[in-house]
CSV table of C-alpha atoms in Angstrom, one decimal:
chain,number,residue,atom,x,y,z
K,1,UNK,CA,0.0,0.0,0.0
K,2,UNK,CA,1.5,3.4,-0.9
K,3,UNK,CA,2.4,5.6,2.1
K,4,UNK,CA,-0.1,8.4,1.2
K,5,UNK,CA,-2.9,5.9,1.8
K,6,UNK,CA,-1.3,4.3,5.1
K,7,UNK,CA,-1.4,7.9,6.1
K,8,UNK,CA,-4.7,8.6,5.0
K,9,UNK,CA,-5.9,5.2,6.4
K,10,UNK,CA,-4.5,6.4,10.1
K,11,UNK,CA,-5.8,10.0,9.8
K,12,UNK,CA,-9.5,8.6,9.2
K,13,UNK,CA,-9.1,6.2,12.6
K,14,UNK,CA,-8.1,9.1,14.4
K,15,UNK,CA,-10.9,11.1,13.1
K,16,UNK,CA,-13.6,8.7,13.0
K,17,UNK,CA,-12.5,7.6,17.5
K,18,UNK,CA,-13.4,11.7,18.1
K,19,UNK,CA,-16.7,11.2,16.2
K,20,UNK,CA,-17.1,8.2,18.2
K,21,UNK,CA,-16.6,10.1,21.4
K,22,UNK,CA,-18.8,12.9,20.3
K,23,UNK,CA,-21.8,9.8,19.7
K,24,UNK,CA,-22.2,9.9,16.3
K,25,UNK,CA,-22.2,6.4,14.9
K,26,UNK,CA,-22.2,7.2,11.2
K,27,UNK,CA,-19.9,9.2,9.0
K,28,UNK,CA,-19.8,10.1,5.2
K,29,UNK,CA,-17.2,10.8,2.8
K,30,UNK,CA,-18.2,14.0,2.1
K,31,UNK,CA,-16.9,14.5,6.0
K,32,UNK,CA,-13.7,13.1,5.7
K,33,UNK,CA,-13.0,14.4,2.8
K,34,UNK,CA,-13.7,18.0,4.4
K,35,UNK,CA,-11.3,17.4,7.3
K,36,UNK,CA,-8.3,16.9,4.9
K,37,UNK,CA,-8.8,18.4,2.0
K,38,UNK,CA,-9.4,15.8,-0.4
K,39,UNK,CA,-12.1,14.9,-3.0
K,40,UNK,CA,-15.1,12.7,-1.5
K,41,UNK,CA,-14.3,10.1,-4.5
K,42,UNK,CA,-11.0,10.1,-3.0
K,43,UNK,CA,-12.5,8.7,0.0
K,44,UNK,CA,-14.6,6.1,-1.4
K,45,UNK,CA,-11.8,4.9,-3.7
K,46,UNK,CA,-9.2,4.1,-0.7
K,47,UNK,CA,-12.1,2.6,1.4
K,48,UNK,CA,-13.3,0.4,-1.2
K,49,UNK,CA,-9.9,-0.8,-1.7
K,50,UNK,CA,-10.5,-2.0,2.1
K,51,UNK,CA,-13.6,-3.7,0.5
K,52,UNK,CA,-15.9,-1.2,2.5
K,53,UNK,CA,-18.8,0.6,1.1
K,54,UNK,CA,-20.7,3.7,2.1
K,55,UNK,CA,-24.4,3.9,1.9
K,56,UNK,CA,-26.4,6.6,-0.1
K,57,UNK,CA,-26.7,9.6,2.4
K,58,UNK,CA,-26.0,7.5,5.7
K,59,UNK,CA,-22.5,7.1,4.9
K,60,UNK,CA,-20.1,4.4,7.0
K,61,UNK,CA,-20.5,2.3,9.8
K,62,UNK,CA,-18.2,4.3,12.3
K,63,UNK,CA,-17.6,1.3,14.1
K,64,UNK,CA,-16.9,-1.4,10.8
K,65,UNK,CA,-15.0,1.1,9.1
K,66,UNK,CA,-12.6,1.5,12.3
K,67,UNK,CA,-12.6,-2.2,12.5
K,68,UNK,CA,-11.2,-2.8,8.9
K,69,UNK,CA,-8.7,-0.2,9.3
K,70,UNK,CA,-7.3,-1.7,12.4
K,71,UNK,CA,-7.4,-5.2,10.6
K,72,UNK,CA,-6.0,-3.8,7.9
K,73,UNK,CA,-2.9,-1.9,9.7
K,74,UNK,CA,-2.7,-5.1,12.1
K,75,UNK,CA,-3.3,-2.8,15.2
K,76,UNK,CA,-5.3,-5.6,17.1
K,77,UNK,CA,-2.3,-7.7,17.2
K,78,UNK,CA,-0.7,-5.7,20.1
K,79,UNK,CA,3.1,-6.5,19.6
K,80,UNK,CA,4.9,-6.0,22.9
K,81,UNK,CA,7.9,-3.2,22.9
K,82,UNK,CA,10.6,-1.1,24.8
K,83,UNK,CA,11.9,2.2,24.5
K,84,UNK,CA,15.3,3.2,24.8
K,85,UNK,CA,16.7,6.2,25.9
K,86,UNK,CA,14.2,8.0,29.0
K,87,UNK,CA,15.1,11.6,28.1
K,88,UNK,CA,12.6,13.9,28.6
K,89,UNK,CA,11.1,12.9,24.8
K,90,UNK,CA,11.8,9.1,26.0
K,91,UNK,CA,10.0,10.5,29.6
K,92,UNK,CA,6.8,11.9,27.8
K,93,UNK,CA,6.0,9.3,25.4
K,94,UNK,CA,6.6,6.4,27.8
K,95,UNK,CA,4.5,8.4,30.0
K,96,UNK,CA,1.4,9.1,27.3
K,97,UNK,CA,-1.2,6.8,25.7
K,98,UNK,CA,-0.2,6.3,22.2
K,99,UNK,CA,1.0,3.0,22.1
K,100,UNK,CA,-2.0,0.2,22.8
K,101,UNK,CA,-3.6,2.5,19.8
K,102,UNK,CA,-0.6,2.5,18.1
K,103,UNK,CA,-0.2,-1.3,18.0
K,104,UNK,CA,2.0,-2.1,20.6
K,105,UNK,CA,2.5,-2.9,24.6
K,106,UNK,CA,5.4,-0.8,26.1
K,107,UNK,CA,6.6,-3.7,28.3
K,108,UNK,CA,10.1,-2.2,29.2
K,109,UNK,CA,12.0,0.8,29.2
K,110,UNK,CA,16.1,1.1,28.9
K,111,UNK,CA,18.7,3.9,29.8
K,112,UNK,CA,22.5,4.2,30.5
K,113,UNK,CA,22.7,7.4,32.6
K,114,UNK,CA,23.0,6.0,36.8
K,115,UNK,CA,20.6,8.6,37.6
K,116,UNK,CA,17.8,7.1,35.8
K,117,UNK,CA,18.0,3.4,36.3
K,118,UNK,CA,16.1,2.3,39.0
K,119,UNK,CA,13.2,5.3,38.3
K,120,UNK,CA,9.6,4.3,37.8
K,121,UNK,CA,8.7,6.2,34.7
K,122,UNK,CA,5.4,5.2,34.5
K,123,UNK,CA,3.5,2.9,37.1
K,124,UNK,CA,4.5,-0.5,37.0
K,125,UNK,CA,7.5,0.7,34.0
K,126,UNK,CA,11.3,1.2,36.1
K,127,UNK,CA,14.3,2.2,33.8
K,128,UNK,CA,16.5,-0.6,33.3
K,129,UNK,CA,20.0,-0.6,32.4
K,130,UNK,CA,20.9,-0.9,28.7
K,131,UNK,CA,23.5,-3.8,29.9
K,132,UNK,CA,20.7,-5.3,30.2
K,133,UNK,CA,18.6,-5.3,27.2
K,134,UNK,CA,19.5,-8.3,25.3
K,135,UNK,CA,18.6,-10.7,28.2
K,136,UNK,CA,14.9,-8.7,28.7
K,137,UNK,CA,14.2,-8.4,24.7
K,138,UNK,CA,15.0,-12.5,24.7
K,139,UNK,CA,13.2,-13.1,27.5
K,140,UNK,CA,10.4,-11.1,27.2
K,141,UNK,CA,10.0,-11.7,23.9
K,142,UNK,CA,9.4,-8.2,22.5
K,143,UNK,CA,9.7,-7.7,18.9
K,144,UNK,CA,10.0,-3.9,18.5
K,145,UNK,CA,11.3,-0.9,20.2
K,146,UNK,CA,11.1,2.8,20.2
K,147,UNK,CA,14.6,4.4,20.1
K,148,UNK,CA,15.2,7.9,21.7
K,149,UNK,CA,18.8,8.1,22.1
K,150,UNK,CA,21.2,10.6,20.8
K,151,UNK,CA,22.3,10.3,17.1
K,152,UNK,CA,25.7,9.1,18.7
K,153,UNK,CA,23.9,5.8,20.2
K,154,UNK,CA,21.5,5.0,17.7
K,155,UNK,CA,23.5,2.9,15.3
K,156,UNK,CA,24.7,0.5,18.2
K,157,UNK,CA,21.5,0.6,20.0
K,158,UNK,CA,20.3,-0.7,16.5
K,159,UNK,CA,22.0,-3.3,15.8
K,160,UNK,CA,22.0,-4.8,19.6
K,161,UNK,CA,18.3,-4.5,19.4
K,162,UNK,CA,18.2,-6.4,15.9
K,163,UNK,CA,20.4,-9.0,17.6
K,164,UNK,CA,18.5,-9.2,20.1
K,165,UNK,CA,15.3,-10.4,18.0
K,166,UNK,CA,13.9,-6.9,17.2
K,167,UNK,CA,12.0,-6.7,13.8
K,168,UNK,CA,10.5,-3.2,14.3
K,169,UNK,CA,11.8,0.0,15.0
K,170,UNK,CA,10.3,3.5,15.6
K,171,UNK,CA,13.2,6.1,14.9
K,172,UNK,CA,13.0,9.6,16.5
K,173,UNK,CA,17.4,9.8,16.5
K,174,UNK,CA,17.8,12.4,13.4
K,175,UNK,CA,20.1,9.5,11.7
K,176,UNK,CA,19.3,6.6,9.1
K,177,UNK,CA,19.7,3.6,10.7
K,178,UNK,CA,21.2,0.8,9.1
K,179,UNK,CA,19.5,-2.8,9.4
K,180,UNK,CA,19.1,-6.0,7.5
K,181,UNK,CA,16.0,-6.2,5.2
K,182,UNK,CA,13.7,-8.2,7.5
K,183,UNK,CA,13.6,-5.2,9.7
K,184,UNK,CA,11.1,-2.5,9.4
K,185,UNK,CA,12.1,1.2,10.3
K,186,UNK,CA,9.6,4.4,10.5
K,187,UNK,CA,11.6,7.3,11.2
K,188,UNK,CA,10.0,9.9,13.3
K,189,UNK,CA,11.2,13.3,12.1
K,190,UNK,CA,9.6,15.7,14.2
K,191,UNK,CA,11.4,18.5,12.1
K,192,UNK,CA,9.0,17.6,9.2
K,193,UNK,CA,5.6,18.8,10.9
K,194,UNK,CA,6.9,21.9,11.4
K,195,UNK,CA,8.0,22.1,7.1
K,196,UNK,CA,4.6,21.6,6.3
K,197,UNK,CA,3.6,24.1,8.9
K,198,UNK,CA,5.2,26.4,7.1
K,199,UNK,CA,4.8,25.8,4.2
K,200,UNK,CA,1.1,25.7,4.7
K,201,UNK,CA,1.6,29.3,6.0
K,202,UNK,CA,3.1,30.4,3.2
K,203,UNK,CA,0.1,28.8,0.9
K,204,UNK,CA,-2.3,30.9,2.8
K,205,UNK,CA,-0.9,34.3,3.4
K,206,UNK,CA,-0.2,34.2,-0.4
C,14,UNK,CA,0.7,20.3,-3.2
C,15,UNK,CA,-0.5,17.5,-2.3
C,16,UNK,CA,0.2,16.1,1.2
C,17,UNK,CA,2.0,12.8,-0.6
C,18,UNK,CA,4.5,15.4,-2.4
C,19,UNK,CA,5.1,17.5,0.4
C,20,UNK,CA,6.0,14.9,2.8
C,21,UNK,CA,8.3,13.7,0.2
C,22,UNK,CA,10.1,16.7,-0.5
C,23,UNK,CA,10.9,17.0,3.5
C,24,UNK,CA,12.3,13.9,3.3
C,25,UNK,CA,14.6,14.3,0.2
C,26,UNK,CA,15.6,17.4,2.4
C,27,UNK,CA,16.1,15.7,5.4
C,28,UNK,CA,18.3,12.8,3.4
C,29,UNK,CA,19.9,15.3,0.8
C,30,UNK,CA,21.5,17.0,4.8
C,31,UNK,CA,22.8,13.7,5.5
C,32,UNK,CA,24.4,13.2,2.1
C,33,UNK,CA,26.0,16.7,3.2
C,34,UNK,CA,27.4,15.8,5.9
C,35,UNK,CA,28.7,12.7,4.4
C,36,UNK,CA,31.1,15.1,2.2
C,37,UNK,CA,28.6,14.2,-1.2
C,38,UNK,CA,28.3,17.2,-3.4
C,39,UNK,CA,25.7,15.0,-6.1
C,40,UNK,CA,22.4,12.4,-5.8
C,41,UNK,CA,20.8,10.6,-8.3
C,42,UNK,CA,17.1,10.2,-8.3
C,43,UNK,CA,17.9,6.1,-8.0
C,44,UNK,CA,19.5,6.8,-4.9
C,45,UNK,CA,16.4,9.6,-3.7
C,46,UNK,CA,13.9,7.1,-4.8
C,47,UNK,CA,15.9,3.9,-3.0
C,48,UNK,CA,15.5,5.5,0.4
C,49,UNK,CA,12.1,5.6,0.1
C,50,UNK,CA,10.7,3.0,-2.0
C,51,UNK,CA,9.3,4.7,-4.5
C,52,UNK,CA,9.9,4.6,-8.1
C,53,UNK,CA,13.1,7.1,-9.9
C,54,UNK,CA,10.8,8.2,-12.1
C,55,UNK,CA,8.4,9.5,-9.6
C,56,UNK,CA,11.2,11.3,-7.8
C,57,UNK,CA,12.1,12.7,-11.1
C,58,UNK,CA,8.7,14.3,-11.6
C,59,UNK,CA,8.4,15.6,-8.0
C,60,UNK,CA,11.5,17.5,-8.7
C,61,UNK,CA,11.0,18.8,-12.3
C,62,UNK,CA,7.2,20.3,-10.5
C,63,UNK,CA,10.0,22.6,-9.0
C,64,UNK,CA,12.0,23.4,-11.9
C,65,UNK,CA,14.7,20.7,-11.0
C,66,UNK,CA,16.3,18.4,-13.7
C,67,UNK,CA,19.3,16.7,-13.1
C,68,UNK,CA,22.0,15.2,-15.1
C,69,UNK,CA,22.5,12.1,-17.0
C,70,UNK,CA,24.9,10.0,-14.3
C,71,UNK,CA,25.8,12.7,-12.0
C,72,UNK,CA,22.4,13.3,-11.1
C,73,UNK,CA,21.3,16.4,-9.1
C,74,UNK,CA,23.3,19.0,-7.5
C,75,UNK,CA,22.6,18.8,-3.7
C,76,UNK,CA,22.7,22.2,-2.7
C,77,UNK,CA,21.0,23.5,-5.8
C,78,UNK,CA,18.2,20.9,-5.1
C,79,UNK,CA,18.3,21.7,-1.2
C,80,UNK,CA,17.9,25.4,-1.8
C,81,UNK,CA,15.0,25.1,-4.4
C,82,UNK,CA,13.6,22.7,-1.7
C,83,UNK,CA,13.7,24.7,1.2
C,84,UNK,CA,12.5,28.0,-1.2
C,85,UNK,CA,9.3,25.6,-2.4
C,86,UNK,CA,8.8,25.4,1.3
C,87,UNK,CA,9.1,28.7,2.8
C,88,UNK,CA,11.8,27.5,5.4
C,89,UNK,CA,13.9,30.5,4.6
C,90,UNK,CA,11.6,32.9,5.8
C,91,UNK,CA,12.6,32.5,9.7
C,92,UNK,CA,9.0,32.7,11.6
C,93,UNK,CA,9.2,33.8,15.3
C,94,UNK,CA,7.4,31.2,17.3
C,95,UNK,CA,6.0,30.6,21.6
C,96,UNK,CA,5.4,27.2,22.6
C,97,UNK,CA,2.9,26.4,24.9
C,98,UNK,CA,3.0,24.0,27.8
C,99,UNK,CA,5.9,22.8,28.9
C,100,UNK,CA,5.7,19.2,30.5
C,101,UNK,CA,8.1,16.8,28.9
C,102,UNK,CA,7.0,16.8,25.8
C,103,UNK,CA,7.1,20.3,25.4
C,104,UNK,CA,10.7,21.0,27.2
C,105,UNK,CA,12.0,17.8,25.0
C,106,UNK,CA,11.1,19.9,22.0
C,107,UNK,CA,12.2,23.4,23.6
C,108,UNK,CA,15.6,22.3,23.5
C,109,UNK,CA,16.2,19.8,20.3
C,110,UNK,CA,17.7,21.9,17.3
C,111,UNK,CA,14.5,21.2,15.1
C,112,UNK,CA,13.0,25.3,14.5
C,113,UNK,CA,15.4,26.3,12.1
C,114,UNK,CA,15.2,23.4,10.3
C,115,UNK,CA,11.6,23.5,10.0
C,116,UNK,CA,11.7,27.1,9.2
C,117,UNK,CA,11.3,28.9,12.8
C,118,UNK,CA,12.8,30.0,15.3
C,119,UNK,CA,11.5,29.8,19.0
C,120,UNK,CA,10.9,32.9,21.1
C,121,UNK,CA,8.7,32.3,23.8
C,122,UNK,CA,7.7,29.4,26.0
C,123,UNK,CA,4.6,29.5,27.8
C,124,UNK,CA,3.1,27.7,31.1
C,125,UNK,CA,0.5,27.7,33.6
C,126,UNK,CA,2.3,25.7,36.4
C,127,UNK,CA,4.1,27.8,39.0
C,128,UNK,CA,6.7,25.3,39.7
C,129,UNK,CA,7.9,25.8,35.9
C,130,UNK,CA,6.9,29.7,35.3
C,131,UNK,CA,10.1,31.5,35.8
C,132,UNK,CA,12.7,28.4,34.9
C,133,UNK,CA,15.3,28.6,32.0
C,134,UNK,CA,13.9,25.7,29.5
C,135,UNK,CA,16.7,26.5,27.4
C,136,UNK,CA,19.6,28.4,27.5
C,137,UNK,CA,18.3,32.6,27.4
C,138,UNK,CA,14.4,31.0,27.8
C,139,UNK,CA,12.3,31.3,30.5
C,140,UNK,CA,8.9,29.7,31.0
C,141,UNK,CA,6.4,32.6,31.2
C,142,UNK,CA,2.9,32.5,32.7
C,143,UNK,CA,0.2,31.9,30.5
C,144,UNK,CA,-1.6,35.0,31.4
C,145,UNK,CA,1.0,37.2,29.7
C,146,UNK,CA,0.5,34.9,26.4
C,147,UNK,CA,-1.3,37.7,24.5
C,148,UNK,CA,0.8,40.8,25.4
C,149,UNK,CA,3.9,39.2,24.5
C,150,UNK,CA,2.6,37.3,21.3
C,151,UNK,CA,1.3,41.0,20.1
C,152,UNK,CA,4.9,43.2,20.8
C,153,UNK,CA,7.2,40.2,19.8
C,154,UNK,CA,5.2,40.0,16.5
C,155,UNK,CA,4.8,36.2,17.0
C,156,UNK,CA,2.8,34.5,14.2
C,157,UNK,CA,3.1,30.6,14.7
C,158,UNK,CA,2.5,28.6,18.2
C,159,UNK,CA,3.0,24.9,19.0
C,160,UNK,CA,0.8,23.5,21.5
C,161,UNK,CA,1.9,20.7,23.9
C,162,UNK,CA,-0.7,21.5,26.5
C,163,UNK,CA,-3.3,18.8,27.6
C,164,UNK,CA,-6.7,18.1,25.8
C,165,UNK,CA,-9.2,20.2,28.0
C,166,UNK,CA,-6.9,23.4,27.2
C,167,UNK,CA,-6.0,22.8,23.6
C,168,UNK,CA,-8.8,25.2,22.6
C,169,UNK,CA,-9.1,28.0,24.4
C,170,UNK,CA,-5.3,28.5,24.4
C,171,UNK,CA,-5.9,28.1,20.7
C,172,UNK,CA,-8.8,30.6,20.5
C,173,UNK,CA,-6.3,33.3,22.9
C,174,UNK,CA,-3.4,32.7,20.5
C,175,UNK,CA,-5.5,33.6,17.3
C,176,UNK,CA,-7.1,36.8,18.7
C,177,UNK,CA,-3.1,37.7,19.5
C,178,UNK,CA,-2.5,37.3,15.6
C,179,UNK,CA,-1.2,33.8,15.4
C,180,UNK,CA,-1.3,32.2,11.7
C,181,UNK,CA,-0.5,29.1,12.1
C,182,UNK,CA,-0.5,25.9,15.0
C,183,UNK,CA,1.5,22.9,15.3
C,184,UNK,CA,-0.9,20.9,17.4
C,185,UNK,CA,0.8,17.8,19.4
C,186,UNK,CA,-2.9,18.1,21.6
C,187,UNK,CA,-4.9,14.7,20.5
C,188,UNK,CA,-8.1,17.2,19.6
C,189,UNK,CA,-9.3,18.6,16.4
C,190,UNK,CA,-8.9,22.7,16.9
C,191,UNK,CA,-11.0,25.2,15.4
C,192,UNK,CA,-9.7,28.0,13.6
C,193,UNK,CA,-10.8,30.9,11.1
C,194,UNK,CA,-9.9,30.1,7.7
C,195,UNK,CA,-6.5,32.5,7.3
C,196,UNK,CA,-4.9,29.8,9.6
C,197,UNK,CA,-3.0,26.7,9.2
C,198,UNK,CA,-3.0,24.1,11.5
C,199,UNK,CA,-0.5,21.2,11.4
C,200,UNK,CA,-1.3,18.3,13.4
C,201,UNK,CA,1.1,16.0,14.9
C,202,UNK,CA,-0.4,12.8,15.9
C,203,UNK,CA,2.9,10.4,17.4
C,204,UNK,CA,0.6,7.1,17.6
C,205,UNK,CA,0.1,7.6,13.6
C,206,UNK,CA,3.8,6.8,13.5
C,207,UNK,CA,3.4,3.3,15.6
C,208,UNK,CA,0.5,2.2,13.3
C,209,UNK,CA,2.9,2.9,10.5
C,210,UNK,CA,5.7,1.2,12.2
C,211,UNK,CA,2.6,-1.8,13.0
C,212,UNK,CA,1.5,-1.8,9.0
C,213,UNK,CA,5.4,-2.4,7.8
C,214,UNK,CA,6.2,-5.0,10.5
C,215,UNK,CA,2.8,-6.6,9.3
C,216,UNK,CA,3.5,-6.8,5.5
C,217,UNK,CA,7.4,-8.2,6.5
C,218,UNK,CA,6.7,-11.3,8.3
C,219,UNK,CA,3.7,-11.8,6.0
């Protein structure tokens, strides 16, 4: 699937769980297409392509359509993962909710610096030394990680994590990683939402 | 632009830096479109859309391409920017070197707590109470926020920053914001990076 759909495909669940919250239990193209600036046909096409049809006027089934996206990005097989590298970007995304809708279980958490180790950084989650992260990636079985570390670390962190069994890594270091093909990388450039920011500025004010 | 073209101009950017630093003066739209997955040809369009060509062999010119990039983008025009809420999240981005990059540069930080108003969050800047948001927004000719600030006060901290003049609004809050028309709102939505992460591990072991 091409990435603009993948992205597409996550911006609808996202939109579609606040319409949810708000009660609603139907949506139509024509309102999704609105919220992102797309055509309505647009719409239809990727969500047929999910083999999911609209009805005239009433639109989707809130909750089927979330379902077959979930399916469809494999989001109800919660993978189990560990982050490395509690920084304060490390701190605030151990600390939030993203990953159970993300996907994933954040079963352990990893960091060098004495000072850290030791700390509960959520209930339940206490930093544990990176000396230690091949053993509790084997043992634990956990398939991907988040890495947070400075640029400096990421390589090695890498490929200890991909020795350890890792097949999945989300990237926020501002480096390409290197790893064998089996291994999927998303890169988290942060950097990037602020470049369409402004460009989106500049496309109004003009 | 579309959204799919955007997003892939950033990352040419983002990977055309790296080359850079790697002491590469040339890329060839193979080596663009490798990266990525996409086809050379495809790259080769997105680039002529911008006046680009490059040559047979030695390909394109990186800081030629980087500066027509960065142009199409807006990034040299330098926007003053505040930040608002400062909990991890928010200090993690306060100090990482992404504004310039992205085409701003950060000038105020805002926050409600009195355990943080009054702190350095970086070096020459101090956490300011929220209550002074609109007076300094107005006489430092601010025109662009990011909010890291919690659900319940993602909107009317977005409703105070528009009445001070605020175009656009990097939104990290998990809510849709209102806004007037004249202003762009970029939303940055970290669990749409795990399902990605989820989707790619999916179609690899598959």
């Amino acid at each position: 699937m091409p990435k603009a759909i993948i992205l597409r495909l996550e911006s609808y669940l996202t939109y579609l769980a606040q319409l949810k919250r708000e009660g609603k239990t139907n949506a139509t193209s024509e309102e999704l297409a609105a919220l992102f600036g797309i055509s309505s046909s647009r719409v239809r096409q990727d969500l047929l392509a999910l083999g999911v049809s609209g009805r005239p006027r009433a639109g989707y089934d809130i909750d089927n359509l979330r379902s077959t996206i979930v399916e469809e990005l494999d989001l109800c097989n919660i993978k189990p993962l560990a982050i490395v590298g509690l920084g304060n970007l490390g701190r605030a995304l151990a600390r939030s909710d993203i990953w159970t809708d993300g996907g994933f279980d954040l079963r352990a958490a990893f960091d060098s610096d004495p000072a850290l180790i030791g700390t509960e950084v959520r209930s339940g989650l206490k930093v544990r030394n990176t000396t230690e992260l091949f053993g509790v990636i084997k043992s634990e079985s956990i398939v991907a990680a988040c890495i947070t570390v400075p640029a400096a670390s990421a390589q090695p962190v890498t490929d200890l994590l991909v020795t350890a069994g890792v097949t999945g890594i989300w990237n926020f270091s501002p480096i390409e990683i290197n790893v064998p093909e089996q291994v999927a990388v998303e890169n988290q450039r942060l950097e990037q939402g602020l470049m369409t920011l402004s460009y989106k500025m500049s496309t109004i004010s003009n």
